[in-house]
PDB file of C-alpha atoms in Angstrom:
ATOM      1  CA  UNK A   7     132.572  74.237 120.868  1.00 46.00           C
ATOM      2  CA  UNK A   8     133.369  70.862 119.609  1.00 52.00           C
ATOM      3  CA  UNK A   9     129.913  69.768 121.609  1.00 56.00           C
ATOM      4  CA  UNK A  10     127.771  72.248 119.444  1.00 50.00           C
ATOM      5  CA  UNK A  11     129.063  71.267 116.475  1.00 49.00           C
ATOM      6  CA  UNK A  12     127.889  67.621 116.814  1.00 56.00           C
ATOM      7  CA  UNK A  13     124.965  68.648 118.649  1.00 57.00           C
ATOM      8  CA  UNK A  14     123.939  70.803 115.048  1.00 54.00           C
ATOM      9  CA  UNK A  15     124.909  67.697 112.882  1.00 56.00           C
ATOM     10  CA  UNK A  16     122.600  65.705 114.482  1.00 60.00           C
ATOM     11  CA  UNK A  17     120.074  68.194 114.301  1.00 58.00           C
ATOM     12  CA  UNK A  18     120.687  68.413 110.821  1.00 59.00           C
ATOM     13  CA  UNK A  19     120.174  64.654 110.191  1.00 59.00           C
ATOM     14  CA  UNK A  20     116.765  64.701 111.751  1.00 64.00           C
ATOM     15  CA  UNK A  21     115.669  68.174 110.580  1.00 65.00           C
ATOM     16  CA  UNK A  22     114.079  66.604 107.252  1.00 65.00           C
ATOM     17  CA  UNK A  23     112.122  64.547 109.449  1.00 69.00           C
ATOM     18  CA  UNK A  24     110.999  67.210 112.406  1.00 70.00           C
ATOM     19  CA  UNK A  25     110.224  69.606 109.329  1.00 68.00           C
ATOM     20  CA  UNK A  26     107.903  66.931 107.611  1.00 69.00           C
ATOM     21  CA  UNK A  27     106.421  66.316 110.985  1.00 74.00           C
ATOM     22  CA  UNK A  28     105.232  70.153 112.083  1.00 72.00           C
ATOM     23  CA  UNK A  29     104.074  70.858 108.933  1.00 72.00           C
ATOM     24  CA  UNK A  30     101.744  68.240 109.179  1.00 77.00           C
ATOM     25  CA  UNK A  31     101.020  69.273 112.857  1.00 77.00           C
ATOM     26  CA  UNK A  32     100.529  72.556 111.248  1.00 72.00           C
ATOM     27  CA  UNK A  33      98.139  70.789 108.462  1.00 75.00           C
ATOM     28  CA  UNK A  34      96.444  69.497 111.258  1.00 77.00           C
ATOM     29  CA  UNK A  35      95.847  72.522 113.562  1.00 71.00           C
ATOM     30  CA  UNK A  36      94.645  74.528 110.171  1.00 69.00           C
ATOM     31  CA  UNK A  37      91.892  71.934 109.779  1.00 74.00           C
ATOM     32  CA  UNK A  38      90.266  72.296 113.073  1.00 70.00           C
ATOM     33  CA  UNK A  39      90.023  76.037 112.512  1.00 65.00           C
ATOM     34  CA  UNK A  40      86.471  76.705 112.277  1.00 59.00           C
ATOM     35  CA  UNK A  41      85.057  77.193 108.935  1.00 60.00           C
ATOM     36  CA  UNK A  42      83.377  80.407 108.129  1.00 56.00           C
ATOM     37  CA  UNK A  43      84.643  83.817 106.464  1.00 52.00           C
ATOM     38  CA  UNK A  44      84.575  87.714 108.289  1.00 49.00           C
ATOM     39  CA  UNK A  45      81.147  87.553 107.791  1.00 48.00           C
ATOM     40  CA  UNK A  46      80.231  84.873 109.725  1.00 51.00           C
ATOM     41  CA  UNK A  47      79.120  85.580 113.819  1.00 51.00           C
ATOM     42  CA  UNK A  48      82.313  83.830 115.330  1.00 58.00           C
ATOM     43  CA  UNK A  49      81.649  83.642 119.422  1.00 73.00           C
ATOM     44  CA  UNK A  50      84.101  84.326 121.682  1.00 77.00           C
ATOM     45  CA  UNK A  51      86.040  80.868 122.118  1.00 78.00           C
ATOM     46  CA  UNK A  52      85.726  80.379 118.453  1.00 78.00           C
ATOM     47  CA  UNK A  53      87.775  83.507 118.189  1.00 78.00           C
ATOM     48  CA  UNK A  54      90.346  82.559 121.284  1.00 82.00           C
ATOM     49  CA  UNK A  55      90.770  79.106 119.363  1.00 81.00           C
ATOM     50  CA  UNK A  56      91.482  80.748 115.897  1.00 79.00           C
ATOM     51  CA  UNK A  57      94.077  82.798 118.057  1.00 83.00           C
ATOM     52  CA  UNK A  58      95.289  79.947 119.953  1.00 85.00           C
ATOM     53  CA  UNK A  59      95.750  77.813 116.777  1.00 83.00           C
ATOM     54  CA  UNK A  60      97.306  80.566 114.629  1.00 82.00           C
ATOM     55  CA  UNK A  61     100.064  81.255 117.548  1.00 86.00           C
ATOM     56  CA  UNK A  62     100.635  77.144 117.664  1.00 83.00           C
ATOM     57  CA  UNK A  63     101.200  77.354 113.758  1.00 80.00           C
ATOM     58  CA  UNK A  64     103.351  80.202 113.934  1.00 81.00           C
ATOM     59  CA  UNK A  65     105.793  79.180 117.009  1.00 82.00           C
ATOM     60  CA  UNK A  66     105.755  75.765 115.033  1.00 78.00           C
ATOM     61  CA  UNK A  67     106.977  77.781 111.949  1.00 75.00           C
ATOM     62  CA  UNK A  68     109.397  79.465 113.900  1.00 77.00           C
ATOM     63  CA  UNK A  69     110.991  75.947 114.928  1.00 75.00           C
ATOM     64  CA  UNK A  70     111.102  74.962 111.163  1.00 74.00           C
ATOM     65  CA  UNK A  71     112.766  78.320 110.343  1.00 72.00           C
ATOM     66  CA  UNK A  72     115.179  77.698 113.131  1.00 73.00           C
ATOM     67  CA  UNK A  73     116.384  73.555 111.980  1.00 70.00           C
ATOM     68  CA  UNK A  74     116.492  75.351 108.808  1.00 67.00           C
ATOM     69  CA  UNK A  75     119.509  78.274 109.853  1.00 67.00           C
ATOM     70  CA  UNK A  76     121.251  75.173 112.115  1.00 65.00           C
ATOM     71  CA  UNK A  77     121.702  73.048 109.297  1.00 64.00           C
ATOM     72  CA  UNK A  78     122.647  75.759 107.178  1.00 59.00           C
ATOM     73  CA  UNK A  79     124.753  76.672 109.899  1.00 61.00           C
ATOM     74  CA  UNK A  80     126.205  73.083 110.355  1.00 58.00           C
ATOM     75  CA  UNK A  81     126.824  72.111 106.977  1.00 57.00           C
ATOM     76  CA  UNK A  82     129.131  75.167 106.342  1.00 56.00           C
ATOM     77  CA  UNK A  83     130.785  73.852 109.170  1.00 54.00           C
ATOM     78  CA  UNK A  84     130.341  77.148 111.349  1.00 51.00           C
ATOM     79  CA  UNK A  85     129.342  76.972 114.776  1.00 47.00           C
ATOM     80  CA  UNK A  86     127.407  79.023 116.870  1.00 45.00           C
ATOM     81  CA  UNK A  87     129.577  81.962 117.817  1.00 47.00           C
ATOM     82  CA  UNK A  88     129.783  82.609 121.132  1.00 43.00           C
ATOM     83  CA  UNK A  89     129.135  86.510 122.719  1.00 40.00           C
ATOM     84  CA  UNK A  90     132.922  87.444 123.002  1.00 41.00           C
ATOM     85  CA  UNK A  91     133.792  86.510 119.270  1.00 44.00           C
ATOM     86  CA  UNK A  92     134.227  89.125 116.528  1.00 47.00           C
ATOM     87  CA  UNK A  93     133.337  88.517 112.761  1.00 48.00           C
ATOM     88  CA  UNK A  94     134.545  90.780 110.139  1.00 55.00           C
ATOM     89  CA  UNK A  95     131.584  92.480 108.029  1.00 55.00           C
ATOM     90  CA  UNK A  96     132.000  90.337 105.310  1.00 60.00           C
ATOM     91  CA  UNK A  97     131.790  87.068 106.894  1.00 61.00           C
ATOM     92  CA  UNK A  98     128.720  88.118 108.418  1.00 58.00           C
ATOM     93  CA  UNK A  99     127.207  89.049 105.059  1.00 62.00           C
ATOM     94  CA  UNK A 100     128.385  85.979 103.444  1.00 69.00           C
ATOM     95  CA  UNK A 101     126.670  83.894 106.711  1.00 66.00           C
ATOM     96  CA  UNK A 102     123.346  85.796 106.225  1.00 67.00           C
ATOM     97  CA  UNK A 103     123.583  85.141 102.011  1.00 71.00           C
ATOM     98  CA  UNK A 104     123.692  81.769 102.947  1.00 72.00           C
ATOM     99  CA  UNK A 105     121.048  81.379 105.444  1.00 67.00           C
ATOM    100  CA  UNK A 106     119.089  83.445 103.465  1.00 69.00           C
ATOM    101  CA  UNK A 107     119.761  80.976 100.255  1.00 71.00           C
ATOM    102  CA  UNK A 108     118.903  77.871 102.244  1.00 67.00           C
ATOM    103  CA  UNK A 109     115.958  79.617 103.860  1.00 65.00           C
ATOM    104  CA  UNK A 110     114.216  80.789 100.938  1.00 69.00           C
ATOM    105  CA  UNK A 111     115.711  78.468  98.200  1.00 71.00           C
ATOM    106  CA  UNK A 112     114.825  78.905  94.465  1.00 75.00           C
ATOM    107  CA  UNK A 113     113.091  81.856  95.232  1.00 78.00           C
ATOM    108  CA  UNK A 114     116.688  83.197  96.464  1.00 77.00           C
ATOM    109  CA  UNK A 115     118.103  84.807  92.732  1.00 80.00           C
ATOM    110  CA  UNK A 116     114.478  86.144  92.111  1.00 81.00           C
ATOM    111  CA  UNK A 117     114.215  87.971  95.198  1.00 80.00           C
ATOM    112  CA  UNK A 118     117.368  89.511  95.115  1.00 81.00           C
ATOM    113  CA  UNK A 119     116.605  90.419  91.408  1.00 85.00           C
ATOM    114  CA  UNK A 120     113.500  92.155  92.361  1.00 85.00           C
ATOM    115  CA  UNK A 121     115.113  94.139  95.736  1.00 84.00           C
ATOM    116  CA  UNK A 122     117.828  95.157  93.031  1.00 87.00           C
ATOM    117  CA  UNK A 123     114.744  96.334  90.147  1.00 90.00           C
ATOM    118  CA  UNK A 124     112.644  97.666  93.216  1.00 89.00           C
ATOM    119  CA  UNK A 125     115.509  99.758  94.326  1.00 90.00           C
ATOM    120  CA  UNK A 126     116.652 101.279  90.675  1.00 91.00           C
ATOM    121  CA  UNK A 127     112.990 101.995  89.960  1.00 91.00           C
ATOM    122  CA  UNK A 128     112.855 103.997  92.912  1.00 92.00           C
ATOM    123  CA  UNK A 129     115.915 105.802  92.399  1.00 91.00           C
ATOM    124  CA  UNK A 130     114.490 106.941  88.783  1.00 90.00           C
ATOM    125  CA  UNK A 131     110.906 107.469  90.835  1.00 89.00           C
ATOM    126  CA  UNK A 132     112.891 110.242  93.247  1.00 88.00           C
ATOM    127  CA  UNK A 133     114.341 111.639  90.127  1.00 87.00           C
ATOM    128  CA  UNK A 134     111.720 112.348  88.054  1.00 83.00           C
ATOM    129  CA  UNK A 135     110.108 113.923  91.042  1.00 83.00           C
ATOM    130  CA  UNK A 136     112.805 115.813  92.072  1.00 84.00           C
ATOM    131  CA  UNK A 137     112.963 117.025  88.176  1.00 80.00           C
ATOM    132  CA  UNK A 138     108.845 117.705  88.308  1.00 84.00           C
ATOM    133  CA  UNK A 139     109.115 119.384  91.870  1.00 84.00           C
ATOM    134  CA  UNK A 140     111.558 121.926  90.027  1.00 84.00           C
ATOM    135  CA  UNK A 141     109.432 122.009  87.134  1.00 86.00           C
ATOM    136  CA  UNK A 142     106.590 122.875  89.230  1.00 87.00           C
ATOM    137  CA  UNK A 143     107.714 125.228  91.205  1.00 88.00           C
ATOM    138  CA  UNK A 144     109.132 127.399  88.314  1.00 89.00           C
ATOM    139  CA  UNK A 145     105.600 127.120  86.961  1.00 91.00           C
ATOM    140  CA  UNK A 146     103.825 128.402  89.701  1.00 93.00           C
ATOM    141  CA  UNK A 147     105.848 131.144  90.520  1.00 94.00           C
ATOM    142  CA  UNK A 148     105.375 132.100  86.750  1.00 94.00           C
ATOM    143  CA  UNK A 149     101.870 131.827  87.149  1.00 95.00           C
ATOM    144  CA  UNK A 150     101.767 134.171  90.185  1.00 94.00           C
ATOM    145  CA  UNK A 151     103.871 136.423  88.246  1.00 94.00           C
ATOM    146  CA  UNK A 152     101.345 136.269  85.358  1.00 95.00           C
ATOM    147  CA  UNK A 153      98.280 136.804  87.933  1.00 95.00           C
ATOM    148  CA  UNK A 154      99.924 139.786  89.375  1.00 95.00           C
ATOM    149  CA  UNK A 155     100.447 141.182  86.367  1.00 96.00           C
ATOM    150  CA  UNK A 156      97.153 140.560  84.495  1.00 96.00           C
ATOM    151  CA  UNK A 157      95.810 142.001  88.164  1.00 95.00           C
ATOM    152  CA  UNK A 158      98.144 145.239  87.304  1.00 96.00           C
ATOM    153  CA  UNK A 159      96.502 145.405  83.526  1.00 96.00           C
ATOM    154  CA  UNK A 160      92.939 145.148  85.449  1.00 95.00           C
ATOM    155  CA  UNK A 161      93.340 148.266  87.576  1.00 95.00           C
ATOM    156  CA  UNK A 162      95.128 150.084  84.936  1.00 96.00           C
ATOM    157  CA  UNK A 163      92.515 149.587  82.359  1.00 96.00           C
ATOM    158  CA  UNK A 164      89.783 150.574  84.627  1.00 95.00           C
ATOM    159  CA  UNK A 165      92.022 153.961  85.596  1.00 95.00           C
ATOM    160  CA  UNK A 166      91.906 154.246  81.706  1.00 95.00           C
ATOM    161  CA  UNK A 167      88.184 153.733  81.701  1.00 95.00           C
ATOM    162  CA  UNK A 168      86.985 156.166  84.447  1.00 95.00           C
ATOM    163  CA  UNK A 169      89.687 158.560  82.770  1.00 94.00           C
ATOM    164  CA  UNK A 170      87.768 157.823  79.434  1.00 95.00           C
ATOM    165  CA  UNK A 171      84.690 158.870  80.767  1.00 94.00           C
ATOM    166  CA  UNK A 172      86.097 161.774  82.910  1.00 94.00           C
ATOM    167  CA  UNK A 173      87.284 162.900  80.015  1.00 93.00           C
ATOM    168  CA  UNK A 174      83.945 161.894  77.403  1.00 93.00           C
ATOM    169  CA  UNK A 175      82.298 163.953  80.335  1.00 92.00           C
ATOM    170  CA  UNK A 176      84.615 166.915  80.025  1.00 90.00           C
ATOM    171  CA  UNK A 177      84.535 167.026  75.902  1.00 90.00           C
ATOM    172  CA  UNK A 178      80.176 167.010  76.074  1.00 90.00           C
ATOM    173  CA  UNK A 179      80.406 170.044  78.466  1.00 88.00           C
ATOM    174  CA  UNK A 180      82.681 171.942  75.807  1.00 88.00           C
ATOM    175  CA  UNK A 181      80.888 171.340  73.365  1.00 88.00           C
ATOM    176  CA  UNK A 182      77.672 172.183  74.847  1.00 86.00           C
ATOM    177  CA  UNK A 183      79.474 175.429  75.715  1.00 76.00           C
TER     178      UNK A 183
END
């Protein structure tokens, strides 16, 4: 354990230095890409390269991203736990705060700001639907209610109309009488 430990502080002292060094590697590989936007014919082993270079950049990325979490990691003077240890819940969430504060640095308080924002707007967003799915409902079943009934004053007043003229019918053949 001891080993790791020392092995992650020395990592740590050179991380500043292996960082600077793959970005510009990355810098580097960007500038080869070809130039030329989604309209431009790109042949086959323009395309493969573009690939290639991309998956170089990102598996560089990933080594940045991973000197980052060791030195985090080493300068709160945790080790790398081994597959038989236990951690209780809130260690684990206090380990991940951190990594996640040295990963993403300033950016850190906004972030969480937002995730907090994002998730009370969309509390009040499943509200007010919840409320307008009610109110909604109710409406339409009034409306089919309404419908039905102005379907119900249809029929009757033809019923009344044919009786009208039944009955119109009826009064001329009296009086012709």
């Amino acid at each position: 354990l001891r080993r790791a430990v020392d092995k992650l502080k020395a990592a740590s002292q050179d991380s500043e230095r292996t960082i600077r060094r793959i970005e510009q590697e990355v810098d580097g590989l960007a500038s080869m890409l070809p130039a030329g936007g989604a309209g431009s014919a790109s042949g086959v082993v323009e395309l493969m390269t573009r690939r290639d270079t991309h998956k170089v950049a990102a598996e560089k990325y990933g080594t940045v991203a991973s000197i980052v979490v060791l030195s985090a990691s080493a300068a709160d003077g945790s080790a790398v736990e081994g597959a038989g240890s236990e951690m209780d819940a809130a260690a684990v969430g206090e380990k991940s705060t951190t990594l996640l504060s040295s990963l993403l640095g300033s950016e850190y308080d906004a972030i969480v700001s937002n995730r907090g924002e994002h998730a009370a707007l969309e509390a009040q967003l499943d509200e007010a639907q919840a409320s307008s799915r009610t109110e909604r409902e109710a409406l339409k079943a009034e409306r089919s209610s309404h419908e039905e009934r102005k379907a119900e004053v249809a029929t009757r007043m033809e019923e009344l109309r044919l009786e009208m003229a039944q009955l119109e019918g009826e009064g001329k053949e009296l009086s012709e009488k």
